[in-house]
């Protein structure tokens, strides 16, 4: 049994996963005090104006503030002029721009990296909101600045009706079961499908730590791409249970079951399915956020060995691994990596969230040859002592 976690209100990860995860909400006061005043509203407004940032400006208009307008990035300073009293600015993937925020993913170490989506920040003046809605993913809402009132209601699904004629998927009503104000450092876990409504009590910032699952349509699409590239799967399926008593216009239920069985058997016993899913889940959601690295030469890496530099995963990149026949196989940003066994142990630690000192253990030719392209592709990043102290 693991130790109780303060981020979960001093319950264990096992208890949270068994009792709350994808089942019911959890409110924890002062769960993440590190986030308090980490960023300020002006930081978010400035970031939203940058070229590659994904942001949305949501305005409530009309005499009753019940009409909605959404403006998506790129945003300009002009967008923030003559705003109505109630509005909200949403900025995606804020963890790609703040190493301090990116570090806070480690608070949720009991959920694997491949389930992470991004950290979105919501900035709003008093009264700002994005309306009554629900999401299909798990989210930990963490208050960073100011206060926001949260109401939770009924569970919803794909058959839930939305208000017509609005640019957002908004609910007309909520059956309120929870009504609390979150102060800086407080956390609220909201499971998928649970309707929620957050309204700024004053000028505030709220961080949404989102966790995604792939949908079946995406998996099927990716698997079909992998299968289409293999000549073996272009051969006709077997037809060795043919019966003479068969109307020529009919395809029987048994024949359909046979086709399904052969497809499922192929999926179960082919590593192409595994590779397709790993490719899909290791793709970065915001590839434009991956920075252009300083082009290093191999000699530059040699010079840094034994220094106070560290090496870690670039926040905008994804690095996943699996085990095949007791061998670690790695995928990064949608591509399979070919690396030496000497590199696997170190790369596993980095994928698991560790920040490693760039010390003498890196002084191996095969290891550096493996890491060199990963650094130049901004999958891994070297951090200077000054950056570590910043």
Coordinates of C-alpha atoms in Angstrom, one line a residue:
X1 CA 0.0 0.0 0.0
X2 CA 1.4 3.4 -1.0
X3 CA 1.6 6.4 1.4
X4 CA -1.2 8.9 1.7
X5 CA -0.8 11.9 -0.6
X6 CA -1.4 15.5 0.4
X7 CA -2.6 16.3 -3.2
X8 CA -5.4 13.8 -2.6
X9 CA -6.4 15.0 0.8
X10 CA -4.1 12.4 2.6
X11 CA -5.7 9.4 1.0
X12 CA -3.6 6.9 -0.9
X13 CA -3.4 6.7 -4.7
X14 CA -5.1 3.2 -4.5
X15 CA -8.0 4.6 -2.5
X16 CA -8.4 7.5 -5.0
X17 CA -8.3 5.2 -8.0
X18 CA -10.7 2.8 -6.5
X19 CA -13.3 5.2 -5.0
X20 CA -13.0 8.5 -7.1
X21 CA -11.3 8.0 -10.4
X22 CA -13.9 8.3 -13.2
X23 CA -16.6 7.8 -10.5
X24 CA -17.1 10.9 -8.3
X25 CA -15.5 14.3 -7.6
X26 CA -13.0 15.1 -4.9
X27 CA -12.3 18.5 -3.2
X28 CA -9.0 19.0 -1.5
X29 CA -8.2 22.2 0.2
X30 CA -4.6 23.4 -0.1
X31 CA -3.7 20.4 -2.2
X32 CA -1.2 22.3 -4.5
X33 CA 0.2 25.3 -2.6
X34 CA 3.1 25.5 -5.0
X35 CA 0.8 26.9 -7.7
X36 CA -0.2 30.0 -5.7
X37 CA 0.8 33.2 -7.6
X38 CA 3.1 31.1 -9.9
X39 CA 1.7 33.1 -12.8
X40 CA -0.3 36.3 -12.8
X41 CA -3.1 37.5 -15.1
X42 CA -0.8 39.7 -17.1
X43 CA 1.5 36.7 -17.8
X44 CA -1.4 34.9 -19.3
X45 CA -2.6 37.8 -21.4
X46 CA 0.9 38.3 -22.8
X47 CA 1.3 34.7 -23.6
X48 CA -2.0 34.5 -25.5
X49 CA -0.6 37.1 -28.0
X50 CA 2.3 34.9 -29.0
X51 CA 2.3 33.3 -32.4
X52 CA 2.2 29.6 -31.7
X53 CA 0.1 29.7 -28.6
X54 CA -3.4 28.1 -28.7
X55 CA -5.8 30.4 -27.0
X56 CA -9.6 31.2 -27.0
X57 CA -11.2 34.4 -25.9
X58 CA -14.8 33.7 -24.8
X59 CA -17.2 36.6 -24.3
X60 CA -20.7 36.7 -22.8
X61 CA -22.8 39.3 -24.6
X62 CA -26.4 40.4 -24.8
X63 CA -28.5 42.2 -22.1
X64 CA -28.7 39.0 -20.0
X65 CA -25.1 37.9 -20.8
X66 CA -26.6 34.7 -22.3
X67 CA -25.1 35.0 -25.8
X68 CA -21.6 33.7 -26.4
X69 CA -18.9 34.7 -28.7
X70 CA -15.6 32.7 -29.2
X71 CA -12.5 34.1 -30.8
X72 CA -9.6 31.7 -31.4
X73 CA -5.9 32.3 -31.7
X74 CA -4.0 34.0 -33.1
X75 CA -5.2 36.8 -30.9
X76 CA -4.1 40.5 -31.1
X77 CA -4.2 43.3 -28.5
X78 CA -7.2 44.6 -30.4
X79 CA -9.2 41.6 -29.2
X80 CA -8.9 42.7 -25.6
X81 CA -10.4 46.2 -26.3
X82 CA -14.0 47.0 -25.6
X83 CA -14.7 43.7 -23.9
X84 CA -18.1 43.1 -22.2
X85 CA -18.2 42.8 -18.4
X86 CA -18.0 39.0 -18.4
X87 CA -15.3 37.2 -20.5
X88 CA -12.7 34.4 -20.1
X89 CA -9.3 33.7 -21.7
X90 CA -8.3 30.1 -22.1
X91 CA -4.7 29.2 -23.0
X92 CA -3.8 25.6 -23.8
X93 CA -0.6 23.8 -22.9
X94 CA 0.7 26.4 -20.4
X95 CA 3.0 23.6 -19.1
X96 CA 5.0 23.9 -22.3
X97 CA 5.9 27.5 -21.4
X98 CA 6.5 27.2 -17.7
X99 CA 8.9 24.6 -16.3
X100 CA 7.5 25.3 -12.8
X101 CA 4.1 24.3 -14.0
X102 CA 5.4 21.3 -15.9
X103 CA 7.0 20.0 -12.7
X104 CA 3.6 19.9 -11.1
X105 CA 2.6 17.0 -13.3
X106 CA 4.6 15.0 -10.8
X107 CA 1.9 15.6 -8.2
X108 CA -0.2 13.2 -10.2
X109 CA 2.5 10.5 -10.6
X110 CA -0.1 7.8 -10.0
X111 CA -1.5 8.4 -13.6
X112 CA 0.9 7.4 -16.4
X113 CA 2.4 10.0 -18.7
X114 CA 0.5 8.6 -21.8
X115 CA -2.8 9.7 -20.2
X116 CA -1.7 13.3 -20.0
X117 CA -3.3 15.9 -22.2
X118 CA -2.1 19.3 -21.2
X119 CA -2.4 22.0 -18.5
X120 CA -4.9 24.7 -19.6
X121 CA -5.2 28.0 -17.7
X122 CA -8.4 29.9 -17.5
X123 CA -8.2 33.7 -16.7
X124 CA -11.3 35.7 -16.0
X125 CA -12.3 38.9 -14.3
X126 CA -15.1 38.8 -11.7
X127 CA -18.2 37.0 -13.1
X128 CA -16.3 35.4 -16.0
X129 CA -17.2 31.8 -17.1
X130 CA -17.3 29.4 -19.9
X131 CA -20.8 28.3 -19.1
X132 CA -22.4 25.1 -17.8
X133 CA -20.8 22.2 -19.6
X134 CA -19.2 18.7 -19.3
X135 CA -16.1 17.1 -20.7
X136 CA -15.2 13.5 -21.8
X137 CA -11.9 13.5 -19.9
X138 CA -10.6 13.5 -16.3
X139 CA -9.5 16.9 -15.0
X140 CA -8.0 18.3 -11.8
X141 CA -9.0 21.9 -11.4
X142 CA -6.4 23.8 -9.3
X143 CA -6.9 27.4 -8.3
X144 CA -3.7 29.5 -8.7
X145 CA -4.8 33.1 -8.3
X146 CA -8.0 34.6 -6.9
X147 CA -11.1 32.5 -6.3
X148 CA -13.6 30.6 -8.4
X149 CA -17.0 29.2 -7.4
X150 CA -17.7 25.7 -8.8
X151 CA -21.0 24.0 -9.1
X152 CA -21.3 20.3 -10.1
X153 CA -24.4 18.7 -11.4
X154 CA -25.7 15.6 -13.2
X155 CA -23.7 13.2 -15.3
X156 CA -24.0 13.6 -19.1
X157 CA -23.2 11.6 -22.2
X158 CA -23.2 11.7 -26.0
X159 CA -27.1 12.0 -25.9
X160 CA -27.1 15.1 -23.8
X161 CA -28.9 18.1 -25.4
X162 CA -27.1 21.4 -25.8
X163 CA -28.4 25.0 -26.1
X164 CA -28.9 25.6 -29.8
X165 CA -27.3 28.5 -31.7
X166 CA -24.3 28.9 -29.5
X167 CA -20.6 28.4 -30.4
X168 CA -20.0 26.4 -27.2
X169 CA -21.6 23.1 -26.2
X170 CA -23.6 24.5 -23.2
X171 CA -26.1 22.9 -21.0
X172 CA -29.4 24.7 -20.3
X173 CA -29.8 23.3 -16.8
X174 CA -27.8 21.6 -14.1
X175 CA -29.1 19.6 -11.1
X176 CA -26.7 21.1 -8.5
X177 CA -25.1 18.6 -6.2
X178 CA -22.0 20.5 -5.2
X179 CA -21.4 24.3 -4.6
X180 CA -18.0 25.4 -3.3
X181 CA -15.5 28.3 -3.7
X182 CA -11.9 27.3 -4.5
X183 CA -9.2 29.5 -3.1
X184 CA -5.5 29.5 -4.2
X185 CA -4.0 26.1 -3.8
X186 CA -7.3 24.2 -3.7
X187 CA -8.0 21.3 -6.0
X188 CA -11.2 19.8 -7.4
X189 CA -11.2 16.5 -9.3
X190 CA -14.0 16.3 -11.9
X191 CA -14.6 12.9 -13.5
X192 CA -15.6 12.5 -17.2
X193 CA -19.2 13.3 -18.0
X194 CA -19.9 15.3 -14.8
X195 CA -21.5 18.7 -15.6
X196 CA -19.7 21.6 -14.0
X197 CA -19.9 25.4 -13.9
X198 CA -17.2 27.7 -12.7
X199 CA -17.6 31.5 -12.2
X200 CA -14.8 33.8 -11.1
X201 CA -15.5 35.4 -7.7
X202 CA -12.8 38.0 -8.5
X203 CA -9.9 38.2 -11.0
X204 CA -8.6 34.7 -11.0
X205 CA -6.5 32.0 -12.7
X206 CA -7.6 28.3 -12.7
X207 CA -5.3 25.5 -14.0
X208 CA -6.9 22.4 -15.6
X209 CA -4.7 19.3 -15.4
X210 CA -6.4 17.2 -18.1
X211 CA -6.0 13.5 -18.7
X212 CA -7.1 12.0 -22.0
X213 CA -7.9 8.5 -23.4
X214 CA -7.8 7.8 -27.1
X215 CA -11.2 7.2 -28.8
X216 CA -11.8 4.0 -30.7
X217 CA -12.2 5.8 -34.1
X218 CA -8.7 7.2 -33.7
X219 CA -7.3 3.8 -32.8
X220 CA -9.0 2.1 -35.7
X221 CA -7.8 4.8 -38.1
X222 CA -4.2 4.5 -36.9
X223 CA -4.2 0.7 -36.9
X224 CA -5.6 0.6 -40.4
X225 CA -2.8 2.9 -41.6
X226 CA -0.2 0.5 -40.1
X227 CA -2.0 -2.6 -41.5
X228 CA -2.2 -1.0 -45.0
X229 CA 1.5 -0.6 -45.1
X230 CA 2.1 -4.3 -44.6
X231 CA 1.9 -6.7 -47.6
X232 CA 1.0 -9.6 -45.4
X233 CA -2.3 -8.0 -44.5
X234 CA -3.2 -7.3 -48.1
X235 CA -3.6 -11.0 -48.8
X236 CA -7.1 -12.4 -48.8
X237 CA -8.4 -13.8 -45.6
X238 CA -8.9 -17.6 -45.3
X239 CA -12.1 -19.2 -46.6
X240 CA -11.7 -22.9 -45.5
X241 CA -15.2 -23.4 -43.9
X242 CA -17.3 -23.2 -47.1
X243 CA -20.7 -24.9 -47.2
X244 CA -22.4 -25.9 -50.5
X245 CA -25.9 -25.0 -49.1
X246 CA -25.7 -21.3 -49.6
X247 CA -27.9 -18.8 -51.3
X248 CA -25.7 -16.9 -53.7
X249 CA -27.1 -13.5 -52.7
X250 CA -26.5 -14.0 -49.0
X251 CA -23.6 -13.4 -46.7
X252 CA -24.4 -15.4 -43.6
X253 CA -24.0 -14.5 -39.9
X254 CA -21.5 -17.3 -39.7
X255 CA -19.4 -15.8 -42.4
X256 CA -19.4 -12.4 -40.7
X257 CA -18.4 -14.1 -37.4
X258 CA -15.5 -15.8 -39.3
X259 CA -14.3 -12.4 -40.7
X260 CA -14.5 -10.8 -37.3
X261 CA -12.7 -13.7 -35.7
X262 CA -9.8 -13.5 -38.1
X263 CA -9.6 -9.7 -37.7
X264 CA -9.6 -10.0 -33.9
X265 CA -7.1 -12.8 -33.9
X266 CA -4.8 -10.8 -36.1
X267 CA -5.1 -7.8 -33.7
X268 CA -4.4 -10.0 -30.7
X269 CA -1.3 -11.7 -32.1
X270 CA 0.3 -8.9 -34.1
X271 CA 2.6 -6.2 -32.7
X272 CA 1.3 -3.8 -35.3
X273 CA -1.6 -3.0 -33.1
X274 CA 0.7 -2.2 -30.2
X275 CA 3.0 -0.1 -32.4
X276 CA 0.0 1.8 -33.9
X277 CA -1.3 2.7 -30.4
X278 CA 2.2 3.7 -29.2
X279 CA 2.6 5.9 -32.2
X280 CA -0.8 7.5 -31.6
X281 CA -0.3 8.1 -27.9
X282 CA 3.3 9.4 -28.2
X283 CA 2.3 12.1 -30.7
X284 CA 2.5 15.6 -29.3
X285 CA -0.8 17.4 -29.1
X286 CA 0.8 20.8 -29.9
X287 CA 3.8 20.0 -32.2
X288 CA 4.3 23.7 -32.9
X289 CA 5.2 24.2 -29.2
X290 CA 8.3 22.0 -29.6
X291 CA 11.1 24.6 -29.7
X292 CA 13.7 24.8 -32.3
X293 CA 16.9 23.6 -30.5
X294 CA 20.3 25.0 -30.7
X295 CA 22.1 22.6 -33.1
X296 CA 24.7 20.8 -31.0
X297 CA 27.7 18.8 -32.2
X298 CA 28.7 15.6 -30.5
X299 CA 31.8 17.4 -29.2
X300 CA 29.5 19.8 -27.4
X301 CA 27.9 17.0 -25.5
X302 CA 31.3 15.6 -24.5
X303 CA 32.3 19.0 -23.1
X304 CA 29.2 19.0 -20.9
X305 CA 29.8 15.6 -19.3
X306 CA 30.5 16.0 -15.6
X307 CA 29.2 19.6 -15.5
X308 CA 26.2 20.8 -13.6
X309 CA 23.9 20.5 -16.6
X310 CA 20.9 18.2 -16.4
X311 CA 18.9 16.3 -19.0
X312 CA 15.2 15.7 -19.1
X313 CA 12.2 15.4 -21.3
X314 CA 11.2 18.5 -23.3
X315 CA 7.7 19.4 -21.9
X316 CA 6.1 19.8 -25.3
X317 CA 7.4 16.3 -26.4
X318 CA 6.2 12.8 -25.5
X319 CA 8.4 9.8 -24.7
X320 CA 6.8 6.4 -24.0
X321 CA 8.1 2.9 -23.7
X322 CA 6.8 -0.7 -23.6
X323 CA 8.5 -4.0 -23.1
X324 CA 8.7 -6.6 -25.9
X325 CA 10.4 -9.9 -25.0
X326 CA 11.9 -8.2 -21.9
X327 CA 13.4 -5.5 -24.1
X328 CA 12.5 -1.9 -23.7
X329 CA 11.0 -0.3 -26.9
X330 CA 10.7 3.5 -27.0
X331 CA 8.4 5.9 -29.0
X332 CA 8.8 9.6 -29.1
X333 CA 6.6 12.2 -30.8
X334 CA 4.9 9.5 -32.9
X335 CA 8.0 7.7 -34.0
X336 CA 9.7 4.5 -32.9
X337 CA 13.2 5.0 -31.6
X338 CA 16.1 2.6 -32.4
X339 CA 18.5 2.8 -29.4
X340 CA 21.1 0.7 -27.8
X341 CA 20.5 -1.3 -24.6
X342 CA 23.0 1.0 -22.7
X343 CA 20.6 3.9 -23.4
X344 CA 17.4 2.1 -22.5
X345 CA 17.9 2.4 -18.7
X346 CA 18.6 6.1 -18.8
X347 CA 15.9 6.8 -21.3
X348 CA 13.4 4.9 -19.2
X349 CA 14.2 7.1 -16.2
X350 CA 13.7 10.2 -18.3
X351 CA 10.4 8.9 -19.6
X352 CA 9.3 8.3 -16.0
X353 CA 9.9 12.0 -15.2
X354 CA 13.3 12.0 -13.8
X355 CA 15.7 14.9 -14.2
X356 CA 19.2 13.4 -14.5
X357 CA 22.6 15.0 -13.9
X358 CA 24.7 14.9 -17.0
X359 CA 27.5 13.1 -15.2
X360 CA 30.2 10.6 -16.0
X361 CA 27.7 7.7 -16.8
X362 CA 27.0 9.5 -20.1
X363 CA 30.6 9.2 -21.2
X364 CA 29.9 6.3 -23.6
X365 CA 30.1 6.5 -27.3
X366 CA 26.9 4.4 -28.1
X367 CA 24.9 6.3 -25.4
X368 CA 25.9 9.7 -26.7
X369 CA 25.1 8.6 -30.3
X370 CA 21.6 7.7 -29.2
X371 CA 20.9 10.8 -27.2
X372 CA 22.5 13.3 -29.7
X373 CA 19.6 13.2 -32.2
X374 CA 17.0 13.2 -29.4
X375 CA 18.4 16.4 -28.1
X376 CA 18.7 18.0 -31.5
X377 CA 15.1 17.0 -32.2
X378 CA 13.9 18.6 -28.9
X379 CA 12.7 15.3 -27.5
X380 CA 15.2 15.7 -24.7
X381 CA 16.5 19.0 -23.3
X382 CA 19.7 20.0 -21.6
X383 CA 19.3 22.5 -18.8
X384 CA 22.0 24.8 -17.6
X385 CA 22.6 25.6 -14.0
X386 CA 21.2 29.1 -14.5
X387 CA 18.0 27.7 -16.0
X388 CA 17.7 25.2 -13.1
X389 CA 17.9 28.2 -10.6
X390 CA 15.4 30.3 -12.5

